[in-house]
Each structure stands twice: as C-alpha cells, then as structure tokens.
C-alpha cells in the first residue's frame, strides 16, 4: 500500500519539473517512482542513484549525470568523495528528495550518513528543493540529520494539511 502512496506523491511532483531545468534526485524509492514516470523531455538530471540511472538511461532527451563513485549496494547509491567539487560546475534548479523521517522539531533525518551527506549538500546548493514524503515519515527520526524543514522550499505529501 505504501508503494501506491509513493507513486502518487511522485506523480504529483512531476508538475514541478519544466523543460530546460537541471534537477537532482536522491536515491530514495519515491524518487525512483518519479524517474519511472518522468517523460522524455529536455532536462538535465543529476543523481547518485543506480536504479534511477538505469531508468533514465532509457530516455534520449534527458541529459543524465551520475555522481559516480563506489556503489553502495545496500542503498543502491554511489558514494563519491569529490561530490562537492563535482557540484561546483552544476547549477541545480530543483533538488527532489525524500527522507527517513521528520521529527517534532522539524529536523529531517535519514537512515545512514552516506545518503544524509548527499542530501544535505544538495539541499544547501539547489535554488529550490522539493521534499516528497508520505505520512508514515512524520514524527520519526533516523541515524543521520540532513537539515531542517525550514531549509525546504516545497513539500509534496499525502499527510493532511494542518
């Protein structure tokens, strides 16, 4: 059931993506659902996700840039120590990501430091950010802090609006 929610959230996020943009996608399953639904339009996509690279590699009009590095099979993502220098040449219009949880104080958490570091860097570097999160992630924390909800410019969620 949760996968259906993630696919719906990802579908809603498509409205934020416009031709000509440079977007970054994290290695979350929600972003993978987004990649599966992403039309073949002229955009540039930067990601550390192996499954997203495999999916978007099928699209001819999408310029795909992988962070490269060592593949962490457990998380399906690449770890690249030179990520910060690699990002200096990219102007990211929109960073789309998910997280393990948001605690009561608004801190964003991930399940591991590898993914949290990638997300934290892109959250600070991108012009705008879009957090894709299902209601099960609220009032939860994780192992590694990404940032704060105040750092996020837009949210797509299935949680009731307060």
PDB file of N, CA and C in Angstrom, residues 90-158:
ATOM      1  N   UNK A  90      27.713  22.619 -11.570  1.00  0.00           N
ATOM      2  CA  UNK A  90      26.288  22.440 -11.856  1.00  0.00           C
ATOM      3  C   UNK A  90      25.447  23.471 -11.112  1.00  0.00           C
ATOM      4  N   UNK A  91      24.529  24.091 -11.832  1.00  0.00           N
ATOM      5  CA  UNK A  91      23.536  24.954 -11.196  1.00  0.00           C
ATOM      6  C   UNK A  91      22.253  24.141 -11.088  1.00  0.00           C
ATOM      7  N   UNK A  92      21.963  23.662  -9.891  1.00  0.00           N
ATOM      8  CA  UNK A  92      20.788  22.816  -9.666  1.00  0.00           C
ATOM      9  C   UNK A  92      19.573  23.715  -9.442  1.00  0.00           C
ATOM     10  N   UNK A  93      18.585  23.603 -10.332  1.00  0.00           N
ATOM     11  CA  UNK A  93      17.355  24.382 -10.180  1.00  0.00           C
ATOM     12  C   UNK A  93      16.464  23.808  -9.090  1.00  0.00           C
ATOM     13  N   UNK A  94      16.381  22.476  -9.039  1.00  0.00           N
ATOM     14  CA  UNK A  94      15.455  21.828  -8.117  1.00  0.00           C
ATOM     15  C   UNK A  94      16.049  20.511  -7.622  1.00  0.00           C
ATOM     16  N   UNK A  95      16.143  20.377  -6.307  1.00  0.00           N
ATOM     17  CA  UNK A  95      16.572  19.120  -5.688  1.00  0.00           C
ATOM     18  C   UNK A  95      15.331  18.424  -5.164  1.00  0.00           C
ATOM     19  N   UNK A  96      15.062  17.221  -5.667  1.00  0.00           N
ATOM     20  CA  UNK A  96      13.904  16.434  -5.255  1.00  0.00           C
ATOM     21  C   UNK A  96      14.410  15.266  -4.427  1.00  0.00           C
ATOM     22  N   UNK A  97      13.848  15.125  -3.219  1.00  0.00           N
ATOM     23  CA  UNK A  97      14.352  14.094  -2.316  1.00  0.00           C
ATOM     24  C   UNK A  97      13.280  13.637  -1.340  1.00  0.00           C
ATOM     25  N   UNK A  98      13.602  12.574  -0.633  1.00  0.00           N
ATOM     26  CA  UNK A  98      12.773  12.071   0.447  1.00  0.00           C
ATOM     27  C   UNK A  98      13.681  11.877   1.650  1.00  0.00           C
ATOM     28  N   UNK A  99      13.105  11.476   2.762  1.00  0.00           N
ATOM     29  CA  UNK A  99      13.917  11.248   3.952  1.00  0.00           C
ATOM     30  C   UNK A  99      13.293  10.144   4.799  1.00  0.00           C
ATOM     31  N   UNK A 100      14.048   9.693   5.780  1.00  0.00           N
ATOM     32  CA  UNK A 100      13.584   8.640   6.685  1.00  0.00           C
ATOM     33  C   UNK A 100      12.498   9.163   7.620  1.00  0.00           C
ATOM     34  N   UNK A 101      12.631  10.431   8.002  1.00  0.00           N
ATOM     35  CA  UNK A 101      11.640  10.992   8.900  1.00  0.00           C
ATOM     36  C   UNK A 101      11.846  12.468   9.182  1.00  0.00           C
ATOM     37  N   UNK A 102      10.787  13.071   9.726  1.00  0.00           N
ATOM     38  CA  UNK A 102      10.825  14.448  10.218  1.00  0.00           C
ATOM     39  C   UNK A 102      10.404  14.378  11.676  1.00  0.00           C
ATOM     40  N   UNK A 103      11.279  14.846  12.567  1.00  0.00           N
ATOM     41  CA  UNK A 103      10.933  14.780  13.988  1.00  0.00           C
ATOM     42  C   UNK A 103      10.038  15.957  14.382  1.00  0.00           C
ATOM     43  N   UNK A 104       9.601  15.974  15.628  1.00  0.00           N
ATOM     44  CA  UNK A 104       8.692  17.001  16.124  1.00  0.00           C
ATOM     45  C   UNK A 104       9.250  18.407  16.046  1.00  0.00           C
ATOM     46  N   UNK A 105      10.565  18.537  16.017  1.00  0.00           N
ATOM     47  CA  UNK A 105      11.202  19.849  15.928  1.00  0.00           C
ATOM     48  C   UNK A 105      11.455  20.307  14.503  1.00  0.00           C
ATOM     49  N   UNK A 106      11.097  19.482  13.522  1.00  0.00           N
ATOM     50  CA  UNK A 106      11.280  19.853  12.122  1.00  0.00           C
ATOM     51  C   UNK A 106      12.601  19.423  11.516  1.00  0.00           C
ATOM     52  N   UNK A 107      13.404  18.657  12.269  1.00  0.00           N
ATOM     53  CA  UNK A 107      14.661  18.158  11.707  1.00  0.00           C
ATOM     54  C   UNK A 107      14.374  17.009  10.740  1.00  0.00           C
ATOM     55  N   UNK A 108      15.109  16.993   9.629  1.00  0.00           N
ATOM     56  CA  UNK A 108      14.990  15.952   8.610  1.00  0.00           C
ATOM     57  C   UNK A 108      16.063  14.905   8.857  1.00  0.00           C
ATOM     58  N   UNK A 109      15.681  13.634   8.815  1.00  0.00           N
ATOM     59  CA  UNK A 109      16.595  12.539   9.149  1.00  0.00           C
ATOM     60  C   UNK A 109      16.657  11.515   8.034  1.00  0.00           C
ATOM     61  N   UNK A 110      17.810  10.849   7.965  1.00  0.00           N
ATOM     62  CA  UNK A 110      17.959   9.728   7.047  1.00  0.00           C
ATOM     63  C   UNK A 110      18.473   8.516   7.815  1.00  0.00           C
ATOM     64  N   UNK A 111      18.414   7.361   7.159  1.00  0.00           N
ATOM     65  CA  UNK A 111      18.782   6.114   7.828  1.00  0.00           C
ATOM     66  C   UNK A 111      20.286   5.890   7.883  1.00  0.00           C
ATOM     67  N   UNK A 112      21.055   6.688   7.114  1.00  0.00           N
ATOM     68  CA  UNK A 112      22.506   6.496   7.101  1.00  0.00           C
ATOM     69  C   UNK A 112      23.210   7.789   6.710  1.00  0.00           C
ATOM     70  N   UNK A 113      24.457   7.913   7.141  1.00  0.00           N
ATOM     71  CA  UNK A 113      25.241   9.131   6.902  1.00  0.00           C
ATOM     72  C   UNK A 113      25.578   9.321   5.427  1.00  0.00           C
ATOM     73  N   UNK A 114      25.719   8.239   4.690  1.00  0.00           N
ATOM     74  CA  UNK A 114      26.057   8.323   3.265  1.00  0.00           C
ATOM     75  C   UNK A 114      25.001   9.134   2.515  1.00  0.00           C
ATOM     76  N   UNK A 115      23.748   8.731   2.653  1.00  0.00           N
ATOM     77  CA  UNK A 115      22.664   9.434   1.971  1.00  0.00           C
ATOM     78  C   UNK A 115      22.407  10.805   2.575  1.00  0.00           C
ATOM     79  N   UNK A 116      22.535  10.925   3.887  1.00  0.00           N
ATOM     80  CA  UNK A 116      22.293  12.215   4.548  1.00  0.00           C
ATOM     81  C   UNK A 116      23.274  13.275   4.066  1.00  0.00           C
ATOM     82  N   UNK A 117      24.531  12.915   3.892  1.00  0.00           N
ATOM     83  CA  UNK A 117      25.535  13.874   3.413  1.00  0.00           C
ATOM     84  C   UNK A 117      25.203  14.362   2.004  1.00  0.00           C
ATOM     85  N   UNK A 118      24.863  13.454   1.123  1.00  0.00           N
ATOM     86  CA  UNK A 118      24.492  13.812  -0.251  1.00  0.00           C
ATOM     87  C   UNK A 118      23.311  14.782  -0.238  1.00  0.00           C
ATOM     88  N   UNK A 119      22.289  14.446   0.545  1.00  0.00           N
ATOM     89  CA  UNK A 119      21.081  15.278   0.599  1.00  0.00           C
ATOM     90  C   UNK A 119      21.359  16.634   1.230  1.00  0.00           C
ATOM     91  N   UNK A 120      22.150  16.650   2.267  1.00  0.00           N
ATOM     92  CA  UNK A 120      22.481  17.898   2.949  1.00  0.00           C
ATOM     93  C   UNK A 120      23.207  18.864   2.013  1.00  0.00           C
ATOM     94  N   UNK A 121      24.152  18.350   1.250  1.00  0.00           N
ATOM     95  CA  UNK A 121      24.906  19.177   0.300  1.00  0.00           C
ATOM     96  C   UNK A 121      23.971  19.751  -0.764  1.00  0.00           C
ATOM     97  N   UNK A 122      23.131  18.912  -1.338  1.00  0.00           N
ATOM     98  CA  UNK A 122      22.233  19.376  -2.394  1.00  0.00           C
ATOM     99  C   UNK A 122      21.137  20.291  -1.863  1.00  0.00           C
ATOM    100  N   UNK A 123      20.694  20.064  -0.646  1.00  0.00           N
ATOM    101  CA  UNK A 123      19.680  20.930  -0.045  1.00  0.00           C
ATOM    102  C   UNK A 123      20.204  22.359   0.070  1.00  0.00           C
ATOM    103  N   UNK A 124      21.475  22.493   0.406  1.00  0.00           N
ATOM    104  CA  UNK A 124      22.094  23.824   0.510  1.00  0.00           C
ATOM    105  C   UNK A 124      22.431  24.410  -0.859  1.00  0.00           C
ATOM    106  N   UNK A 125      22.739  23.561  -1.814  1.00  0.00           N
ATOM    107  CA  UNK A 125      23.261  24.011  -3.114  1.00  0.00           C
ATOM    108  C   UNK A 125      22.173  24.366  -4.126  1.00  0.00           C
ATOM    109  N   UNK A 126      21.030  23.696  -4.078  1.00  0.00           N
ATOM    110  CA  UNK A 126      19.974  23.888  -5.078  1.00  0.00           C
ATOM    111  C   UNK A 126      19.218  25.201  -4.863  1.00  0.00           C
ATOM    112  N   UNK A 127      18.745  25.780  -5.959  1.00  0.00           N
ATOM    113  CA  UNK A 127      17.934  27.001  -5.879  1.00  0.00           C
ATOM    114  C   UNK A 127      16.629  26.739  -5.135  1.00  0.00           C
ATOM    115  N   UNK A 128      16.010  25.574  -5.404  1.00  0.00           N
ATOM    116  CA  UNK A 128      14.774  25.181  -4.732  1.00  0.00           C
ATOM    117  C   UNK A 128      14.860  23.698  -4.378  1.00  0.00           C
ATOM    118  N   UNK A 129      14.045  23.303  -3.415  1.00  0.00           N
ATOM    119  CA  UNK A 129      14.008  21.892  -3.029  1.00  0.00           C
ATOM    120  C   UNK A 129      12.565  21.439  -2.899  1.00  0.00           C
ATOM    121  N   UNK A 130      12.347  20.165  -3.195  1.00  0.00           N
ATOM    122  CA  UNK A 130      11.025  19.565  -3.135  1.00  0.00           C
ATOM    123  C   UNK A 130      11.137  18.265  -2.347  1.00  0.00           C
ATOM    124  N   UNK A 131      10.555  18.247  -1.161  1.00  0.00           N
ATOM    125  CA  UNK A 131      10.568  17.070  -0.296  1.00  0.00           C
ATOM    126  C   UNK A 131       9.343  16.225  -0.596  1.00  0.00           C
ATOM    127  N   UNK A 132       9.559  14.974  -0.950  1.00  0.00           N
ATOM    128  CA  UNK A 132       8.484  14.016  -1.210  1.00  0.00           C
ATOM    129  C   UNK A 132       8.399  13.096  -0.006  1.00  0.00           C
ATOM    130  N   UNK A 133       7.280  13.163   0.705  1.00  0.00           N
ATOM    131  CA  UNK A 133       7.224  12.413   1.962  1.00  0.00           C
ATOM    132  C   UNK A 133       5.815  11.905   2.239  1.00  0.00           C
ATOM    133  N   UNK A 134       5.725  10.625   2.604  1.00  0.00           N
ATOM    134  CA  UNK A 134       4.411  10.089   2.947  1.00  0.00           C
ATOM    135  C   UNK A 134       4.172  10.234   4.452  1.00  0.00           C
ATOM    136  N   UNK A 135       2.914  10.131   4.834  1.00  0.00           N
ATOM    137  CA  UNK A 135       2.514  10.431   6.216  1.00  0.00           C
ATOM    138  C   UNK A 135       3.178   9.537   7.258  1.00  0.00           C
ATOM    139  N   UNK A 136       3.678   8.384   6.860  1.00  0.00           N
ATOM    140  CA  UNK A 136       4.333   7.489   7.827  1.00  0.00           C
ATOM    141  C   UNK A 136       5.667   8.043   8.321  1.00  0.00           C
ATOM    142  N   UNK A 137       6.210   9.044   7.629  1.00  0.00           N
ATOM    143  CA  UNK A 137       7.532   9.581   7.970  1.00  0.00           C
ATOM    144  C   UNK A 137       7.491  10.719   8.990  1.00  0.00           C
ATOM    145  N   UNK A 138       6.305  11.205   9.323  1.00  0.00           N
ATOM    146  CA  UNK A 138       6.204  12.300  10.281  1.00  0.00           C
ATOM    147  C   UNK A 138       6.391  11.794  11.709  1.00  0.00           C
ATOM    148  N   UNK A 139       7.006  12.634  12.533  1.00  0.00           N
ATOM    149  CA  UNK A 139       7.309  12.304  13.934  1.00  0.00           C
ATOM    150  C   UNK A 139       8.213  11.081  14.046  1.00  0.00           C
ATOM    151  N   UNK A 140       9.176  11.012  13.136  1.00  0.00           N
ATOM    152  CA  UNK A 140      10.186   9.950  13.144  1.00  0.00           C
ATOM    153  C   UNK A 140      11.553  10.586  12.986  1.00  0.00           C
ATOM    154  N   UNK A 141      12.536   9.927  13.536  1.00  0.00           N
ATOM    155  CA  UNK A 141      13.910  10.383  13.325  1.00  0.00           C
ATOM    156  C   UNK A 141      14.685   9.244  12.669  1.00  0.00           C
ATOM    157  N   UNK A 142      15.965   9.452  12.507  1.00  0.00           N
ATOM    158  CA  UNK A 142      16.800   8.434  11.888  1.00  0.00           C
ATOM    159  C   UNK A 142      18.195   8.514  12.451  1.00  0.00           C
ATOM    160  N   UNK A 143      19.134   7.959  11.738  1.00  0.00           N
ATOM    161  CA  UNK A 143      20.514   7.877  12.206  1.00  0.00           C
ATOM    162  C   UNK A 143      21.300   9.161  11.944  1.00  0.00           C
ATOM    163  N   UNK A 144      21.012   9.827  10.818  1.00  0.00           N
ATOM    164  CA  UNK A 144      21.829  10.977  10.409  1.00  0.00           C
ATOM    165  C   UNK A 144      20.940  12.156  10.001  1.00  0.00           C
ATOM    166  N   UNK A 145      21.285  13.342  10.497  1.00  0.00           N
ATOM    167  CA  UNK A 145      20.499  14.546  10.220  1.00  0.00           C
ATOM    168  C   UNK A 145      20.857  15.111   8.847  1.00  0.00           C
ATOM    169  N   UNK A 146      19.835  15.495   8.093  1.00  0.00           N
ATOM    170  CA  UNK A 146      20.006  16.093   6.768  1.00  0.00           C
ATOM    171  C   UNK A 146      19.990  17.616   6.864  1.00  0.00           C
ATOM    172  N   UNK A 147      19.027  18.129   7.592  1.00  0.00           N
ATOM    173  CA  UNK A 147      18.809  19.566   7.692  1.00  0.00           C
ATOM    174  C   UNK A 147      17.516  19.807   8.441  1.00  0.00           C
ATOM    175  N   UNK A 148      16.878  20.936   8.154  1.00  0.00           N
ATOM    176  CA  UNK A 148      15.639  21.303   8.835  1.00  0.00           C
ATOM    177  C   UNK A 148      14.560  21.590   7.801  1.00  0.00           C
ATOM    178  N   UNK A 149      13.328  21.400   8.207  1.00  0.00           N
ATOM    179  CA  UNK A 149      12.186  21.667   7.341  1.00  0.00           C
ATOM    180  C   UNK A 149      12.212  23.104   6.810  1.00  0.00           C
ATOM    181  N   UNK A 150      12.757  24.034   7.581  1.00  0.00           N
ATOM    182  CA  UNK A 150      12.874  25.431   7.139  1.00  0.00           C
ATOM    183  C   UNK A 150      13.789  25.575   5.924  1.00  0.00           C
ATOM    184  N   UNK A 151      14.674  24.596   5.690  1.00  0.00           N
ATOM    185  CA  UNK A 151      15.591  24.624   4.544  1.00  0.00           C
ATOM    186  C   UNK A 151      14.905  24.202   3.243  1.00  0.00           C
ATOM    187  N   UNK A 152      13.719  23.603   3.360  1.00  0.00           N
ATOM    188  CA  UNK A 152      12.990  23.051   2.215  1.00  0.00           C
ATOM    189  C   UNK A 152      12.024  24.104   1.670  1.00  0.00           C
ATOM    190  N   UNK A 153      12.022  24.291   0.349  1.00  0.00           N
ATOM    191  CA  UNK A 153      11.134  25.305  -0.231  1.00  0.00           C
ATOM    192  C   UNK A 153       9.739  24.779  -0.556  1.00  0.00           C
ATOM    193  N   UNK A 154       9.593  23.480  -0.878  1.00  0.00           N
ATOM    194  CA  UNK A 154       8.287  22.914  -1.242  1.00  0.00           C
ATOM    195  C   UNK A 154       8.181  21.482  -0.711  1.00  0.00           C
ATOM    196  N   UNK A 155       6.952  21.065  -0.405  1.00  0.00           N
ATOM    197  CA  UNK A 155       6.697  19.703   0.090  1.00  0.00           C
ATOM    198  C   UNK A 155       5.518  19.106  -0.670  1.00  0.00           C
ATOM    199  N   UNK A 156       5.649  17.844  -1.057  1.00  0.00           N
ATOM    200  CA  UNK A 156       4.531  17.067  -1.586  1.00  0.00           C
ATOM    201  C   UNK A 156       4.362  15.883  -0.645  1.00  0.00           C
ATOM    202  N   UNK A 157       3.144  15.746  -0.097  1.00  0.00           N
ATOM    203  CA  UNK A 157       2.887  14.695   0.883  1.00  0.00           C
ATOM    204  C   UNK A 157       1.443  14.230   0.786  1.00  0.00           C
ATOM    205  N   UNK A 158       1.202  13.040   1.314  1.00  0.00           N
ATOM    206  CA  UNK A 158      -0.166  12.547   1.418  1.00  0.00           C
ATOM    207  C   UNK A 158      -0.738  12.816   2.808  1.00  0.00           C
TER     208      UNK A 158
END
